[in-house]
Structures are given as structure tokens and as C-alpha cells.
Coordinates of C-alpha atoms and ligand atoms in Angstrom, one line a residue:
X11 CA 155.3 43.3 56.5
X12 CA 155.3 47.1 56.4
X13 CA 158.1 47.2 53.9
X14 CA 156.4 44.7 51.9
X15 CA 153.1 46.6 51.8
X16 CA 154.9 50.0 51.0
X17 CA 156.8 48.1 48.3
X18 CA 153.4 46.7 46.8
X19 CA 151.6 50.0 46.9
X20 CA 150.4 51.0 43.3
X21 CA 147.2 52.9 43.7
X22 CA 146.2 56.2 45.3
X23 CA 143.1 58.3 45.1
X24 CA 144.1 61.6 46.8
X25 CA 146.9 64.0 46.1
X26 CA 147.6 67.4 47.6
X27 CA 150.1 69.4 45.6
X28 CA 151.1 73.0 45.6
X29 CA 148.0 74.3 47.3
X30 CA 145.5 72.4 45.4
X31 CA 143.7 69.0 45.7
X32 CA 143.7 66.3 43.1
X33 CA 141.2 63.4 43.1
X34 CA 141.4 60.2 41.0
X35 CA 137.9 60.2 39.4
X36 CA 136.4 56.9 40.9
X37 CA 133.4 57.2 38.7
X38 CA 135.4 56.4 35.7
X39 CA 137.5 53.6 37.0
X40 CA 138.5 50.9 35.9
X41 CA 138.3 52.1 32.2
X42 CA 139.7 55.7 32.7
X43 CA 142.3 57.0 35.0
X44 CA 141.4 60.8 35.1
X45 CA 142.6 63.1 37.9
X46 CA 140.5 66.2 38.7
X47 CA 141.9 69.4 40.3
X48 CA 140.0 71.2 43.1
X49 CA 140.5 74.7 44.4
X50 CA 137.5 75.1 46.4
X51 CA 135.6 73.8 49.5
X52 CA 132.4 73.8 47.5
X53 CA 133.7 72.0 44.7
X54 CA 135.3 69.5 47.0
X55 CA 131.9 68.9 48.7
X56 CA 130.4 68.2 45.3
X57 CA 133.1 65.7 44.7
X58 CA 132.3 63.8 47.8
X59 CA 128.5 64.0 47.1
X60 CA 128.9 62.7 43.5
X61 CA 131.3 60.1 44.6
X62 CA 134.5 61.3 42.5
X63 CA 136.0 60.1 45.8
X64 CA 134.2 57.7 48.3
X65 CA 135.1 55.3 50.9
X66 CA 134.8 56.5 54.7
X67 CA 138.6 57.6 55.5
X68 CA 138.9 58.9 51.9
X69 CA 136.1 61.4 52.4
X70 CA 137.3 62.5 55.8
X71 CA 140.8 63.0 54.3
X72 CA 139.4 64.9 51.4
X73 CA 137.1 67.0 53.4
X74 CA 140.1 68.1 55.4
X75 CA 142.0 69.3 52.4
X76 CA 138.8 70.8 51.5
X77 CA 138.5 72.9 54.4
X78 CA 142.3 74.1 53.7
X79 CA 141.1 75.3 50.0
X80 CA 138.1 77.1 51.9
X81 CA 140.6 78.9 54.1
X82 CA 142.6 79.7 51.2
X83 CA 139.7 81.6 49.5
X84 CA 138.4 83.0 52.6
X85 CA 141.7 84.5 53.6
X86 CA 142.1 85.9 50.0
X87 CA 138.7 87.5 50.3
X88 CA 139.6 89.4 53.4
X89 CA 137.3 90.4 56.4
X90 CA 136.3 88.0 59.1
X91 CA 137.5 84.8 57.2
X92 CA 137.0 82.5 60.1
X93 CA 133.3 83.4 60.4
X94 CA 133.1 83.0 56.4
X95 CA 134.7 79.6 56.7
X96 CA 131.9 78.3 58.9
X97 CA 129.8 78.1 55.4
X98 CA 132.6 75.8 54.1
X99 CA 132.4 73.7 57.3
X100 CA 128.7 73.4 56.6
X101 CA 128.8 72.5 53.0
X102 CA 131.5 69.9 53.3
X103 CA 129.5 68.2 56.3
X104 CA 126.5 68.2 54.3
X105 CA 128.0 66.1 51.3
X106 CA 127.3 62.6 52.8
X107 CA 125.7 61.6 56.0
X108 CA 126.7 58.1 57.0
X109 CA 130.5 57.9 57.3
X110 CA 131.7 59.4 60.7
X111 CA 135.1 60.0 59.2
X112 CA 133.9 62.9 57.4
X113 CA 132.6 64.7 60.7
X114 CA 135.6 63.4 62.7
X115 CA 138.1 65.1 60.3
X116 CA 136.1 68.3 60.0
X117 CA 136.1 68.5 64.0
X118 CA 139.8 68.1 63.9
X119 CA 140.4 71.0 61.6
X120 CA 137.8 72.9 63.7
X121 CA 140.0 72.1 66.8
X122 CA 143.2 73.3 65.0
X123 CA 141.3 76.3 63.9
X124 CA 140.5 76.8 67.7
X125 CA 144.3 76.3 68.7
X126 CA 145.8 78.9 66.3
X127 CA 148.0 81.2 67.8
X128 CA 148.5 85.1 66.8
X129 CA 152.0 84.6 65.3
X130 CA 151.0 81.5 63.3
X131 CA 150.2 81.3 59.5
X132 CA 146.6 79.8 59.5
X133 CA 147.2 78.3 56.0
X134 CA 150.4 76.6 57.0
X135 CA 148.7 75.3 60.2
X136 CA 145.5 74.1 58.6
X137 CA 147.4 72.4 55.7
X138 CA 149.7 70.6 58.1
X139 CA 146.7 69.3 60.0
X140 CA 145.1 68.0 56.8
X141 CA 148.4 66.3 55.8
X142 CA 148.5 64.7 59.2
X143 CA 145.3 63.4 59.1
X144 CA 146.0 61.9 55.7
X145 CA 149.3 60.4 56.8
X146 CA 148.0 58.9 60.1
X147 CA 145.2 57.2 58.2
X148 CA 147.9 55.4 55.9
X149 CA 149.7 54.5 59.2
X150 CA 146.7 53.0 60.8
X151 CA 145.9 51.0 57.8
X152 CA 149.6 49.5 57.9
X153 CA 149.1 48.7 61.7
X154 CA 145.6 47.1 61.0
X155 CA 146.9 45.1 58.3
X156 CA 149.8 43.5 60.7
X157 CA 147.0 42.9 63.3
X158 CA 144.5 41.4 60.8
X159 CA 147.1 39.1 59.4
X160 CA 148.1 37.9 63.0
X161 CA 144.6 37.1 63.6
X162 CA 144.0 35.0 60.5
X163 CA 147.2 33.3 61.5
X164 CA 146.0 32.6 64.8
X165 CA 142.7 31.2 64.1
X166 CA 143.4 29.3 60.8
X167 CA 146.8 28.8 59.8
X168 CA 146.3 27.4 56.2
X169 CA 145.5 29.0 53.1
X170 CA 142.4 31.2 53.3
X171 CA 139.6 32.0 51.0
X172 CA 138.2 35.2 51.7
X173 CA 135.1 37.2 50.8
X174 CA 134.8 41.0 50.9
X175 CA 132.3 43.6 50.0
X176 CA 132.5 47.1 48.5
X177 CA 135.8 48.8 48.1
X178 CA 138.0 49.3 51.2
X179 CA 141.4 49.6 49.5
X180 CA 143.7 52.2 48.7
X181 CA 141.1 54.1 46.9
X182 CA 138.9 54.3 49.9
X183 CA 141.4 55.4 52.3
X184 CA 144.8 57.4 52.5
X185 CA 146.5 54.3 51.4
X186 CA 146.7 50.6 51.5
X187 CA 143.2 50.1 52.7
X188 CA 141.3 48.7 55.9
X189 CA 139.6 45.4 55.0
X190 CA 141.8 45.3 51.5
X191 CA 144.8 46.2 53.4
X192 CA 144.4 43.1 55.7
X193 CA 143.6 41.0 52.6
X194 CA 146.7 42.4 50.8
X195 CA 149.0 41.8 53.7
X196 CA 147.7 38.3 54.2
X197 CA 148.1 37.5 50.6
X198 CA 151.9 38.9 50.6
X199 CA 152.2 36.6 53.8
X200 CA 151.0 33.5 51.9
X201 CA 147.9 33.3 53.9
X202 CA 145.3 33.8 51.2
X203 CA 144.7 31.7 48.0
X204 CA 141.7 33.6 46.6
X205 CA 139.5 36.5 47.1
X206 CA 135.8 36.7 46.2
X207 CA 134.7 40.1 45.5
X208 CA 131.0 41.1 45.8
X209 CA 130.2 43.2 42.8
X210 CA 128.3 45.5 45.3
X211 CA 125.1 46.7 43.5
X212 CA 124.3 49.3 42.6
X213 CA 127.5 51.4 42.4
X214 CA 129.7 48.4 41.8
X215 CA 132.4 49.4 44.0
X216 CA 133.4 45.7 44.0
X217 CA 133.4 44.9 40.3
X218 CA 134.9 48.5 39.2
X219 CA 137.4 49.1 42.1
X220 CA 138.0 46.3 44.3
X221 CA 138.6 43.8 41.3
X222 CA 140.7 46.5 39.6
X223 CA 143.0 47.1 42.9
X224 CA 143.4 43.3 43.5
X225 CA 144.0 42.2 39.8
X226 CA 146.6 45.2 39.5
X227 CA 148.5 43.5 42.2
X228 CA 148.1 39.9 40.8
X229 CA 146.0 38.8 43.8
X230 CA 143.6 36.0 42.8
X231 CA 140.3 37.5 42.7
X232 CA 137.0 36.4 41.4
X233 CA 134.0 38.7 41.2
X234 CA 130.6 37.3 42.3
X235 CA 127.0 38.7 42.2
X236 CA 126.0 40.1 45.8
X237 CA 123.3 37.5 46.0
X238 CA 125.9 34.6 45.3
X239 CA 127.6 35.2 48.7
X240 CA 125.6 32.5 50.7
X241 CA 126.1 30.0 48.0
X242 CA 129.7 30.6 47.8
X243 CA 130.1 30.4 51.5
X244 CA 128.5 27.0 51.3
X245 CA 130.4 25.7 48.5
X246 CA 133.9 27.4 48.0
X247 CA 135.4 27.0 51.6
X248 CA 135.1 30.5 52.5
X249 CA 136.8 31.0 55.9
X250 CA 136.7 34.8 56.5
X251 CA 134.5 37.6 55.4
X252 CA 136.6 40.7 55.8
X253 CA 134.9 44.1 55.4
X254 CA 135.3 47.8 56.4
X255 CA 133.0 50.3 58.0
X256 CA 131.6 53.6 57.8
X257 CA 130.4 54.2 61.3
X258 CA 130.8 51.9 64.5
X259 CA 128.7 52.8 67.6
X260 CA 129.6 52.4 71.2
X261 CA 127.8 49.2 71.2
X262 CA 130.0 47.8 68.6
X263 CA 127.2 48.0 65.9
X264 CA 128.6 48.4 62.3
X265 CA 127.3 50.6 59.5
X266 CA 128.9 49.6 56.2
X267 CA 127.8 49.2 52.5
X268 CA 124.5 48.0 51.9
X269 CA 124.7 44.1 51.8
X270 CA 127.0 43.8 54.7
X271 CA 124.4 42.8 57.1
X272 CA 122.9 40.0 55.0
X273 CA 126.8 38.8 54.8
X274 CA 127.2 38.6 58.5
X275 CA 123.9 36.7 59.1
X276 CA 125.0 34.2 56.2
X277 CA 128.6 34.1 57.7
X278 CA 127.1 33.2 61.2
X279 CA 125.0 30.4 59.6
X280 CA 127.9 29.0 57.7
X281 CA 130.7 29.2 60.6
X282 CA 132.4 31.8 58.6
X283 CA 134.4 34.2 60.6
X284 CA 133.5 37.9 60.3
X285 CA 136.1 40.5 60.7
X286 CA 135.6 44.4 60.4
X287 CA 138.5 46.5 59.8
X288 CA 138.3 50.2 60.6
X289 CA 140.5 53.1 61.9
X290 CA 139.4 54.6 65.4
X291 CA 138.2 57.6 63.3
X292 CA 135.3 55.5 62.2
X293 CA 134.0 54.9 65.7
X294 CA 131.3 57.2 67.1
X295 CA 131.1 56.8 70.9
X296 CA 128.4 59.6 70.8
X297 CA 125.9 57.1 69.3
X298 CA 124.7 54.2 71.5
X299 CA 123.7 51.8 68.6
X300 CA 123.2 51.3 65.0
X301 CA 119.8 52.6 65.3
X302 CA 120.9 56.0 65.5
X303 CA 123.2 56.1 62.5
X304 CA 121.9 58.2 59.5
X305 CA 121.6 55.9 56.6
X306 CA 122.1 57.6 53.3
X307 CA 119.6 57.0 50.6
X308 CA 120.8 57.9 47.2
X309 CA 118.7 58.5 43.9
X310 CA 116.8 55.4 42.7
X311 CA 118.1 56.0 39.1
X312 CA 121.3 54.3 40.6
X313 CA 119.0 51.0 40.6
X314 CA 116.7 51.7 37.6
X315 CA 119.6 52.6 35.1
X316 CA 122.7 51.2 34.2
X317 CA 125.2 53.5 32.4
X318 CA 122.5 55.8 31.9
X319 CA 120.1 53.4 30.4
X320 CA 116.8 52.5 31.7
X321 CA 116.9 48.6 33.0
X322 CA 113.8 48.5 35.1
X323 CA 110.0 48.6 34.6
X324 CA 108.2 51.9 35.3
X325 CA 108.5 51.9 39.2
X326 CA 110.0 53.7 42.0
X327 CA 113.2 52.4 43.5
X328 CA 114.3 52.5 47.3
X329 CA 118.2 52.9 47.4
X330 CA 119.5 52.9 51.1
X331 CA 123.3 52.5 50.5
X332 CA 124.4 51.4 53.9
X333 CA 123.0 48.9 56.6
X334 CA 123.9 48.1 60.1
X335 CA 125.4 44.8 61.1
X336 CA 124.6 44.3 64.8
X337 CA 127.5 43.7 67.1
X338 CA 126.7 40.0 68.0
X339 CA 126.9 38.9 64.3
X340 CA 130.7 40.3 64.5
X341 CA 133.7 38.2 65.6
X342 CA 136.3 40.9 65.3
X343 CA 136.6 44.7 64.9
X344 CA 140.3 45.3 64.2
X345 CA 141.5 49.0 64.6
X346 CA 145.0 50.7 64.8
X347 CA 144.4 50.7 68.7
X348 CA 144.0 47.0 68.8
X349 CA 141.3 44.1 68.3
X350 CA 138.2 43.8 69.8
X351 CA 136.6 40.3 69.9
X352 CA 132.9 40.0 70.0
X353 CA 132.3 43.6 70.5
X354 CA 130.1 45.0 73.0
X355 CA 129.8 48.5 74.9
X356 CA 132.3 47.6 77.5
X357 CA 135.0 46.4 75.3
X358 CA 134.5 49.4 72.8
X359 CA 135.0 51.7 75.5
X360 CA 138.0 49.9 76.8
X361 CA 139.4 50.2 73.3
X362 CA 138.8 54.0 72.9
X363 CA 141.1 54.4 75.9
X364 CA 143.9 52.7 74.5
X365 CA 146.6 54.4 72.6
X366 CA 147.3 54.0 68.8
X367 CA 149.7 50.9 68.4
X368 CA 152.0 52.8 66.0
Ligands
LIG11 O1 129.4 54.6 49.3 P1 131.0 54.4 49.4 O2 131.7 53.7 48.2 O3 131.6 55.5 50.1 O4 130.9 53.2 50.6 C1 132.1 52.8 51.1 C2 132.1 51.8 52.0 O5 130.9 51.3 52.5 C3 133.2 51.0 52.5 O6 133.0 49.6 52.8 C4 133.6 51.6 53.9 O7 133.6 53.2 53.7 C5 134.9 51.3 54.5 S1 136.2 52.0 53.3 C6 137.7 51.8 54.0

């Protein structure tokens, strides 16, 4: 499976080369493949905020590289570079609020900074840490893909019809994807017949990114309006809803792209299994429940306009871009540490004590 996935890999979104960061501009996909070069932490924070790069693991990895760029600048400027770097930690942490991977990655960079030895080259050490964060996310995705496939095979051996939401693929991660990694692997394993991709209003991660990734690989995908999901569950024989996550709390509640919660309610009503796929870097054991998760609200113009053209009456819009699915609507959380069935506080705590499976 690992080799098959590696061979099928076509897309990447983040590239660290010769001391600079390159991001595939996801705002322009699927029409244009433009790579942007970044040399400063402030510019990287702006790229995260404006969604040049998006997806929980991808923004964590990007922030880690952003911090390396910050260190490059601060060291070149001389003086107390570690104190000055605090400003880059702050700017990067302020770029988006919901996905905990961002804060997790910055914490890892902070810990590495604290462990720096006198004789060490700080830039070499910080760059190695950012690369390790990137590579370990790819590895986690490969492990989760395998676990997810085993789960699908165990529960329903025949060809499956799957529905997914947002984009959780190579574009959203360090490679392969979380939910989309499982879907990809299940397709390669002959277990998936068709994928329904929610368009994912208002930013259209489903139509622009997920459909593009799947179509590039020849995986049969049909795009649907978000509001068609319940009808599709009833009429198209959907057996699994498979989604990613931006933050999972200690009780197993899951924050993910707005619209995920209603999918889980509908899945339960229709007897469709609901799988969340996310690396342990998405799990925030410091928060008791989903009520504590900060939910990002973005500019109402994302709803009021389409491609810069006004599409709505002269009213305000409310634009929360994530929601929280309660743990009791979730059948499985798949991580690189293993699978939690019907998550609750005790099971999440047990999971976090385990080692990674790769
Ligand atoms: O606003 P986005 O595009 O960053 O939101 C992304 C999602 O909600 C994804 O489902 C989530 O990050 C999981 S990605 C592996």
C-alpha cells in the first residue's frame, strides 16, 4: 500500500528549497498552478491568513518553515535574535485560530529553540526540525491511509461509495492527505467505486481542490452542492462519510470545515458510517470539549461575492468557517497512533499515551 501511494503521488503544495519556502497558490487552483516564493515569517503568516496555503497540517508545516525564515532574518540582523524571534512566533500564531496544528508546530519549534546547544548552528537545527515536522506528517498520512483501508475492509467488504467534505488531500497536508489519503488508498485497493465531493461553500475547497486532486488521479468523483448531501445519502448508497479535522478535543469532539456537523447528523440518520482522519498533531488535549474551540469567522464577502462580483442582496453575512461535530456522532477517529471507535474522554486519553504506529 505504501509503495502504491508513493507511486501515485502527483500533487504537492509546500516546497522548502535552498533556504526559501515555496507555496503552490491554492487560491488560483484548479485553473493556474503558480508557485510563490517566501523569504520572511511575516509574509508566510500573510500567506496562511489569505489561504495561499490551507488545511490544518499544511498550515502547521508552513508555520514551522516560516519560523526558520524568521530566524534567518533575525540572525542576519544581529543583536538578541531569540528575543526578536518572539515577534515572528506571535505573527505566525495570529494567522488563523482554529486548526491546532499551527500552534502544535510552533510549540515544537519553540521546544527545539530551547534545546539549542552552544555549539549548534541554530539555523541548521531549526531547519531540520521544520523538515522533520513535514516528513513526519507525510508518514502519519501513509499510516492512517493503511488503517482507514483496513477499517473499510473490515466493516464493509464490497465496493464503497464515499462522501467527503472540504479538501483533506496532498494540498492540505505534508503529502497524500488525511481523509483523502484513506479514500485514495481505498480506491487503489479496489474498495471505492465513486467519491462524492461536497463543493464546500464558500471557499469551494471541494470543487476547486478535492475534485482536482481526485480527477488528476483518475478516481471517479462527482461534485455535489453541500445541501445535496442528505439526499445523496438516501439515494446513492453512500456507505461512508470520511472527513478530516482541524482540532479534536479531549472528549473526541471534532472541529472541521463548516458543514461537517450537519453531515454527521445526516449520516447517523441514514446509517452511514462517519470516519474522521487526522494526525495526533490535530488533537488538543488541553481543551475539554468542542465548546472551547475558537471558531474562525471570515469576511462576509466570501459569501456575498463570487469571483469579486456581488451575488447577494444588500445584507450582512455571517461566515463561520468551521463547526464542531460532537463525539457521539462519530464512529471512528483514525490517527497514526491507532483508531478510536465511538470516541470519548477515556479512549482519547488512552490513544494519546500510545506511540506512533510507524
Ligand atoms: O479553511 P481550510 O481550507 O484551511 O479548512 C480545511 C479543513 O477544514 C480540512 O478539512 C481540515 O484542515 C483537515 S485537512 C487534512
